[in-house]
Short mmCIF file of C-alpha atoms and ligand atoms in Angstrom, two decimals:
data_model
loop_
_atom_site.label_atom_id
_atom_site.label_comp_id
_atom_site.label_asym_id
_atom_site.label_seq_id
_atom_site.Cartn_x
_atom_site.Cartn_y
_atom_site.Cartn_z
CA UNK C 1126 0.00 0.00 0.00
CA UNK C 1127 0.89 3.80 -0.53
CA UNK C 1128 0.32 6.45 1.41
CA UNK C 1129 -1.60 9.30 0.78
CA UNK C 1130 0.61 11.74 3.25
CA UNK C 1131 1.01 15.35 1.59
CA UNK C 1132 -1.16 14.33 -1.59
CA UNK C 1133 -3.33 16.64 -2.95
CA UNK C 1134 -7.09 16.07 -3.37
CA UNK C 1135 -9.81 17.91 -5.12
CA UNK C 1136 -13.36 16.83 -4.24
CA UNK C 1137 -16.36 18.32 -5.72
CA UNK C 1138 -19.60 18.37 -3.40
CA UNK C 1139 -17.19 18.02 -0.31
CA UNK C 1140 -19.07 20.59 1.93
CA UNK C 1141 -21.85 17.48 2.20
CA UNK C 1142 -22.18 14.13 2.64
CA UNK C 1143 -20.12 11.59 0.85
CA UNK C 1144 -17.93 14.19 -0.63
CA UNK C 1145 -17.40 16.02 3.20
CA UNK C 1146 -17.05 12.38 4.57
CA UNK C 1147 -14.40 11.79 1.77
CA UNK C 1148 -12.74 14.87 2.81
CA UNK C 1149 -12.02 13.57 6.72
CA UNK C 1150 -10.70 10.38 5.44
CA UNK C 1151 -8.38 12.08 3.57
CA UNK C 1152 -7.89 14.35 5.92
CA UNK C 1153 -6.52 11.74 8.09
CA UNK C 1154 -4.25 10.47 6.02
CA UNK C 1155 -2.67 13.61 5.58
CA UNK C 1156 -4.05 14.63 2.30
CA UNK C 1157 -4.05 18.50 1.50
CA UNK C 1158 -7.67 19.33 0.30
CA UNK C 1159 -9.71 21.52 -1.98
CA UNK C 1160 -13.39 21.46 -1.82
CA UNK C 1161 -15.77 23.04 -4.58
CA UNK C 1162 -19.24 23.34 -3.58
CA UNK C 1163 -22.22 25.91 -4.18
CA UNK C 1164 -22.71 26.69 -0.56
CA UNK C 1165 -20.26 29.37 1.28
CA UNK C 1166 -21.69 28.83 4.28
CA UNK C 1167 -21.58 24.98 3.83
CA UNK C 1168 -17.75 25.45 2.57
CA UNK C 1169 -16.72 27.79 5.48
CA UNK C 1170 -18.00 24.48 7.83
CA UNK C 1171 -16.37 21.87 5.96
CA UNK C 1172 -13.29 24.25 6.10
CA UNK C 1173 -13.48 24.46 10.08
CA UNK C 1174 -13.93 21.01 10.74
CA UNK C 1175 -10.83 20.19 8.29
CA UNK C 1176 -8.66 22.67 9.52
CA UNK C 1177 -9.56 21.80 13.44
CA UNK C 1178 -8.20 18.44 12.60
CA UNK C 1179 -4.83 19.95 11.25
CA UNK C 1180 -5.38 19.62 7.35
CA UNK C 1181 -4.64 22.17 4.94
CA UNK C 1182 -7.62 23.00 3.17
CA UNK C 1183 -8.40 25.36 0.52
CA UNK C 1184 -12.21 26.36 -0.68
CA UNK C 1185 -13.52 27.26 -3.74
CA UNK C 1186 -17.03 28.30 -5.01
CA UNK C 1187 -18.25 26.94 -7.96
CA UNK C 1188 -21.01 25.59 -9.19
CA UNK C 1189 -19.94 22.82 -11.92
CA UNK C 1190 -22.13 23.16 -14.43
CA UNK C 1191 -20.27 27.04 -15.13
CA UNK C 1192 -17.03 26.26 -17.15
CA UNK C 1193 -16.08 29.27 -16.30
CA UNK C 1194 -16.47 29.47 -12.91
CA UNK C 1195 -15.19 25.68 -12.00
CA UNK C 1196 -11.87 27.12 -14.36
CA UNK C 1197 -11.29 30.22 -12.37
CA UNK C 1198 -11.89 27.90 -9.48
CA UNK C 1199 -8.99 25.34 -10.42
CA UNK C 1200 -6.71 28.15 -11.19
CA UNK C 1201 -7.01 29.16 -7.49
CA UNK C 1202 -6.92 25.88 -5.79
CA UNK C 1203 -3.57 25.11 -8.24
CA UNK C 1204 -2.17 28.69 -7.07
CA UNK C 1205 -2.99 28.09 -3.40
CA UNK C 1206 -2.27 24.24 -3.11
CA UNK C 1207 -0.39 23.27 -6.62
CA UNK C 1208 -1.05 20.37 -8.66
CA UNK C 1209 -3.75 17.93 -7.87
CA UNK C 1210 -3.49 14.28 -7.23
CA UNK C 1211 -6.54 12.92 -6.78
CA UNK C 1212 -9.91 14.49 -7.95
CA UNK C 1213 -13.25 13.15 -6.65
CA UNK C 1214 -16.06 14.00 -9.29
CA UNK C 1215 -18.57 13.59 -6.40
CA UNK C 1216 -20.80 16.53 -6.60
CA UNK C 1217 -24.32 15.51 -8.17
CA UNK C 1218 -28.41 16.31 -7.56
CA UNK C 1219 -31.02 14.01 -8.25
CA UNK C 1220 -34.38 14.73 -10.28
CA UNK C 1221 -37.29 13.02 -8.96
CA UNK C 1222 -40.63 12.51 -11.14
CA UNK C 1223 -42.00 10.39 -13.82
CA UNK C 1224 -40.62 11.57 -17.57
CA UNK C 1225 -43.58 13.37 -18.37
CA UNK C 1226 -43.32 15.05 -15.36
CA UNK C 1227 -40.10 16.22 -15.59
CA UNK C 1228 -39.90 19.54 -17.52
CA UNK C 1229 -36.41 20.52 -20.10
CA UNK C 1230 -34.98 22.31 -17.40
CA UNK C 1231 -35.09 19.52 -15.13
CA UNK C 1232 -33.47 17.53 -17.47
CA UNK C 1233 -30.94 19.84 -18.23
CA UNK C 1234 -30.10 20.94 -14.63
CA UNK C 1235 -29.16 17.21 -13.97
CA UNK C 1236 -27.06 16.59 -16.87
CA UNK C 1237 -25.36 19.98 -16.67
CA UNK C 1238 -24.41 19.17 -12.95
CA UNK C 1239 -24.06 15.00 -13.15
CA UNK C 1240 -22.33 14.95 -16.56
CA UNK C 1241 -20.90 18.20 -17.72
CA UNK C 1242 -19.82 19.22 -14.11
CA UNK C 1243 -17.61 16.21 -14.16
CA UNK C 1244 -16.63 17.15 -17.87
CA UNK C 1245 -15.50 20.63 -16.71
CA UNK C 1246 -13.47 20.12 -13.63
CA UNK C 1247 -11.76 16.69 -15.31
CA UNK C 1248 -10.61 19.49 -18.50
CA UNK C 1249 -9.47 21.73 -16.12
CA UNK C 1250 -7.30 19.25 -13.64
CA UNK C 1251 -5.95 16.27 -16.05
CA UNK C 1252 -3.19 18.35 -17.60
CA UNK C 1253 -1.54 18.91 -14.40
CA UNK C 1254 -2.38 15.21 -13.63
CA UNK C 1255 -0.57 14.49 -16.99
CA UNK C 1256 2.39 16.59 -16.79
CA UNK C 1257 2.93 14.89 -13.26
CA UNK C 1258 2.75 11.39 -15.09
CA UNK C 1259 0.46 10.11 -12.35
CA UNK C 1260 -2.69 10.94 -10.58
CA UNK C 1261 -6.13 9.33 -9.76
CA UNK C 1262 -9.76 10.31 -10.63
CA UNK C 1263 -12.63 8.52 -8.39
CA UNK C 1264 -16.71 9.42 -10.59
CA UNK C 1265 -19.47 8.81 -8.57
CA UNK C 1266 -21.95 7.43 -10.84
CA UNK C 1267 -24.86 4.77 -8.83
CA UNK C 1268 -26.61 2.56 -9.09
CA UNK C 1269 -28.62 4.15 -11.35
CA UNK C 1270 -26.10 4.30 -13.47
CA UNK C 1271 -26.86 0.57 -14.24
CA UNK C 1272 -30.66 0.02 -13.93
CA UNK C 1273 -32.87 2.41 -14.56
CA UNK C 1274 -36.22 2.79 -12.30
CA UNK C 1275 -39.50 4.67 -12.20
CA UNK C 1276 -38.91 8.01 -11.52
CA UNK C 1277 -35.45 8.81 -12.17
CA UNK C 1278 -35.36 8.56 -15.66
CA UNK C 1279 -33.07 11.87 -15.93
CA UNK C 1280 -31.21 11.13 -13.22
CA UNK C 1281 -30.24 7.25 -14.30
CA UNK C 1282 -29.50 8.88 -17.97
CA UNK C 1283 -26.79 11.42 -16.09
CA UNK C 1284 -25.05 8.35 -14.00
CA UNK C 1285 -25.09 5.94 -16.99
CA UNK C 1286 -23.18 8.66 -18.87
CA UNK C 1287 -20.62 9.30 -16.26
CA UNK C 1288 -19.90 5.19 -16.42
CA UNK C 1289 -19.14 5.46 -20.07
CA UNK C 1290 -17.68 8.64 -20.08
CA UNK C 1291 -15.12 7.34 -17.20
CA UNK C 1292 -14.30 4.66 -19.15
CA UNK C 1293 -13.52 6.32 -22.39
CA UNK C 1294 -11.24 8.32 -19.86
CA UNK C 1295 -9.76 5.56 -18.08
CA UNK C 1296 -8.53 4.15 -21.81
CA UNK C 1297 -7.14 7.41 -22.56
CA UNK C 1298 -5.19 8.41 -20.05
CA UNK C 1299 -3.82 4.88 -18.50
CA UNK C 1300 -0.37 5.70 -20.21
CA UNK C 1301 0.09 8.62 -18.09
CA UNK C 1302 -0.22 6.77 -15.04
CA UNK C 1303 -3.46 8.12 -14.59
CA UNK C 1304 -6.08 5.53 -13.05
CA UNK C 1305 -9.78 6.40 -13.65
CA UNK C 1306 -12.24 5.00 -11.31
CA UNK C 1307 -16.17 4.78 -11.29
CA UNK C 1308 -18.07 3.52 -8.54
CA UNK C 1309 -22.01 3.11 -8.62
CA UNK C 1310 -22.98 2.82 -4.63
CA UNK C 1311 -26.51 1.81 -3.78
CA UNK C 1312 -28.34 4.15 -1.28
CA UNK C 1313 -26.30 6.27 1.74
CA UNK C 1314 -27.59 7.91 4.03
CA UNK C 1315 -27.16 11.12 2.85
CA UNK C 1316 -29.03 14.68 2.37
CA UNK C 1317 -29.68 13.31 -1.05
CA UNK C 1318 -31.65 10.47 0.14
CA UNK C 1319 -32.67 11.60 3.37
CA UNK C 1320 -36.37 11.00 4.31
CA UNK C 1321 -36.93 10.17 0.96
CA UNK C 1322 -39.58 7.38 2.06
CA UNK C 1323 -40.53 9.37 5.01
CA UNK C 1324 -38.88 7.54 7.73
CA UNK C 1325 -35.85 7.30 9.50
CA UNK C 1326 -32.83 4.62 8.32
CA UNK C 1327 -31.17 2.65 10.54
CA UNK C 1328 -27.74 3.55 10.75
CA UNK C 1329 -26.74 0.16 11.17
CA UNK C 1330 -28.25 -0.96 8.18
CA UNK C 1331 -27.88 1.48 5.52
CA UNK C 1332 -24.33 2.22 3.97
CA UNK C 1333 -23.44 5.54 5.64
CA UNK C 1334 -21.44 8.08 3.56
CA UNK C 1335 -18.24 7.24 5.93
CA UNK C 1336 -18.22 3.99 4.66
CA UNK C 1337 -17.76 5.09 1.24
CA UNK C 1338 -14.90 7.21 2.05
CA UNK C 1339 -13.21 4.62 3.84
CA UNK C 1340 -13.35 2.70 0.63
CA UNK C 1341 -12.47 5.05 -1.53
CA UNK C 1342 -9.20 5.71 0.78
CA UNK C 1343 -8.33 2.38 0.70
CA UNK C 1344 -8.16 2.32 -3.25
CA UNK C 1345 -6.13 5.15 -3.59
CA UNK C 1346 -3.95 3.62 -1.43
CA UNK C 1347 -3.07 0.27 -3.78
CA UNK C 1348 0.34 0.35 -5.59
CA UNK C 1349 0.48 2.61 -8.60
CA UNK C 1350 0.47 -0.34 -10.83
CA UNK C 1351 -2.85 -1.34 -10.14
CA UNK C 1352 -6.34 0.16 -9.19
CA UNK C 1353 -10.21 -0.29 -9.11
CA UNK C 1354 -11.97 -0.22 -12.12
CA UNK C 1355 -15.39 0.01 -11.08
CA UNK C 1356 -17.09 -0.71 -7.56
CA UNK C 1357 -20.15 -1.16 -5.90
CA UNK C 1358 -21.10 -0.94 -2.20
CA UNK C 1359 -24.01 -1.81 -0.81
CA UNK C 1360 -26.58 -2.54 2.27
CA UNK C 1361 -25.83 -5.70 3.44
CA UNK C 1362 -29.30 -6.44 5.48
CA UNK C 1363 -31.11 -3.26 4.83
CA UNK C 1364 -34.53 -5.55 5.41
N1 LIG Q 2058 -26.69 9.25 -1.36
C1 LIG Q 2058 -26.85 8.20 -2.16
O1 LIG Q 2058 -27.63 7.27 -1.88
C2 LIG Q 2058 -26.05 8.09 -3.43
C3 LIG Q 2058 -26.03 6.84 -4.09
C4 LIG Q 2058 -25.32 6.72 -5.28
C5 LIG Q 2058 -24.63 7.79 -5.77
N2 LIG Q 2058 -24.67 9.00 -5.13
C6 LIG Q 2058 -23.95 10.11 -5.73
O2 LIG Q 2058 -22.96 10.53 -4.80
C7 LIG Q 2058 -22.69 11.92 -4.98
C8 LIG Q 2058 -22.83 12.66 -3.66
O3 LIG Q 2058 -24.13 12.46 -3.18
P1 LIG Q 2058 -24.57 12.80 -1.68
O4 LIG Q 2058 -25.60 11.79 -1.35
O5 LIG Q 2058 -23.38 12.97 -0.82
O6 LIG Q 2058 -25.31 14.20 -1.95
P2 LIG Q 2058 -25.56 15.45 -0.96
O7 LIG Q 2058 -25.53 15.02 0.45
O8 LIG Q 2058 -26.77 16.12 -1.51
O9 LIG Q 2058 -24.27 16.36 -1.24
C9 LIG Q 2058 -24.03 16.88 -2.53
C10 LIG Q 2058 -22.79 17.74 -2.51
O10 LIG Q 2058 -22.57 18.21 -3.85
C11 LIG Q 2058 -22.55 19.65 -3.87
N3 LIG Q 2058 -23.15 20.09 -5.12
C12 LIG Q 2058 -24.36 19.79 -5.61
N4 LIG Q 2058 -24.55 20.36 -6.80
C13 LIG Q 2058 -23.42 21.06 -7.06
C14 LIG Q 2058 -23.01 21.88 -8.13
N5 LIG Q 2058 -23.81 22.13 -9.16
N6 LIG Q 2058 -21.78 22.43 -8.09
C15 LIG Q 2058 -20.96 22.20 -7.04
N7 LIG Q 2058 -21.29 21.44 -5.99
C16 LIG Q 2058 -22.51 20.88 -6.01
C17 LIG Q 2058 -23.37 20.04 -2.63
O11 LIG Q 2058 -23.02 21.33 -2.13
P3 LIG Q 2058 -23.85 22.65 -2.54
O12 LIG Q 2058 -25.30 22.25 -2.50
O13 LIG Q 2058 -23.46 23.67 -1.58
O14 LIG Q 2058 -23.38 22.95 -3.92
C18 LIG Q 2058 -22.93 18.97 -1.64
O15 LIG Q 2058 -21.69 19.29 -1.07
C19 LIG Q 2058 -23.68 12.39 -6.05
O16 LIG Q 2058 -23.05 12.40 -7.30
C20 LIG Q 2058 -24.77 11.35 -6.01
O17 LIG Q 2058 -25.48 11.26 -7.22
C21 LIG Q 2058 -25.35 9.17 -3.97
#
């Protein structure tokens, strides 16, 4: 195993749930972070809690679907923290209602954030990744990503984009060193999902977005010259 001591990671959505929960783990292993996010005020928490715990932590706000914004973004994390070594696509939103009820702008609010927001901060990272020779880039897709189901039409379209998308990637840019990973998680207990069917989860039961990060640290940490393709965790008794 590697370690992850004075990397640099980039996580998208890391003011919440998995992405925040991503950031601790990190933060742990001595990983230097930047978090994008849409929220100051959830980015100026985030912040506190990472930098009470000793990281170095750098902010940036952004939301992904603006090019423009998530470039001006990079440029500051790169000035402030320098190149990045791992980048967490996380940030995503969900779209709930049947396909006639979702409107256009539904649609395109998902697959601006799910697929182009990924698409944006991946363009503006990668050549520092490649210039470096090595880096790592964990997409959150889901479950949906695989099966679609009543109701999330839009939102299974965005995640089964972001597996084939990864994997055009992953092809491309495995001579630099570079290992692209895409992991489709069933439910976590998350704002996301929260109260969705209008009662409370056991914790015990459901995958809980610490979980996830502790996976995802533990991939990043396997030699160079080998990585995780594609993963899924899920509930184990969530009956
Ligand atoms: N929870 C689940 O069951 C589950 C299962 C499978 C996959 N996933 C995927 O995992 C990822 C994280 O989900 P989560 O459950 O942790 O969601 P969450 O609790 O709602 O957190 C989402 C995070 O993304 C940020 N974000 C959302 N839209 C953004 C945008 N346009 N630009 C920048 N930041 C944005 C949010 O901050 P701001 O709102 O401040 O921007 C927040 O930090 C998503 O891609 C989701 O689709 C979740």
């Amino acid at each position: 195993m590697q370690s992850l001591q004075g990397k640099k990671a980039l996580i998208t959505g890391g003011s919440r749930g998995i992405g925040r929960a991503t950031a601790i783990e990190l933060a742990k292993e001595g990983v230097e972070l930047a978090i994008v996010g849409r929220s100051q005020e959830n980015l100026d928490q985030v912040e506190r809690e990472l930098r009470d715990m000793g990281a170095t932590v750098v902010t940036a706000q952004a939301d992904v679907a603006d090019e423009q914004a998530v470039s001006e973004a990079v440029k500051k994390i790169e000035r402030e923290l320098g190149t990045i070594d791992i980048l967490v696509n996380n940030a995503g939103v969900a779209a709930r209602g049947s396909f006639q009820e979702l409107e256009t702008a539904d649609w395109e609010k998902v697959l601006n954030i799910n697929i182009m927001g990924i698409v944006h901060i991946t363009k503006a990272v990668l050549p520092g990744m490649i210039e470096n020779n090595r880096g790592d880039i964990i997409n959150i897709s889901s479950m949906s990503g695989l099966k679609g189901t009543k109701g999330s039409s839009a939102y299974s379209a965005s995640k089964f984009a972001v597996i084939g998308m990864s994997e055009g990637l992953m092809q491309e840019v495995r001579p630099h060193n570079i290992r692209v990973s895409v992991l489709t998680p069933s439910l976590v207990e998350t704002d996301l999902t929260r109260g969705r069917d209008n009662h409370e989860r056991d914790p015990e039961k459901f995958t809980q977005a610490e979980d996830l990060a502790e996976f995802m640290v533990s991939q990043l940490k396997l030699e160079q010259r080998t990585f995780v393709k594609t993963a899924a965790l899920w509930a184990t008794n969530p009956f």
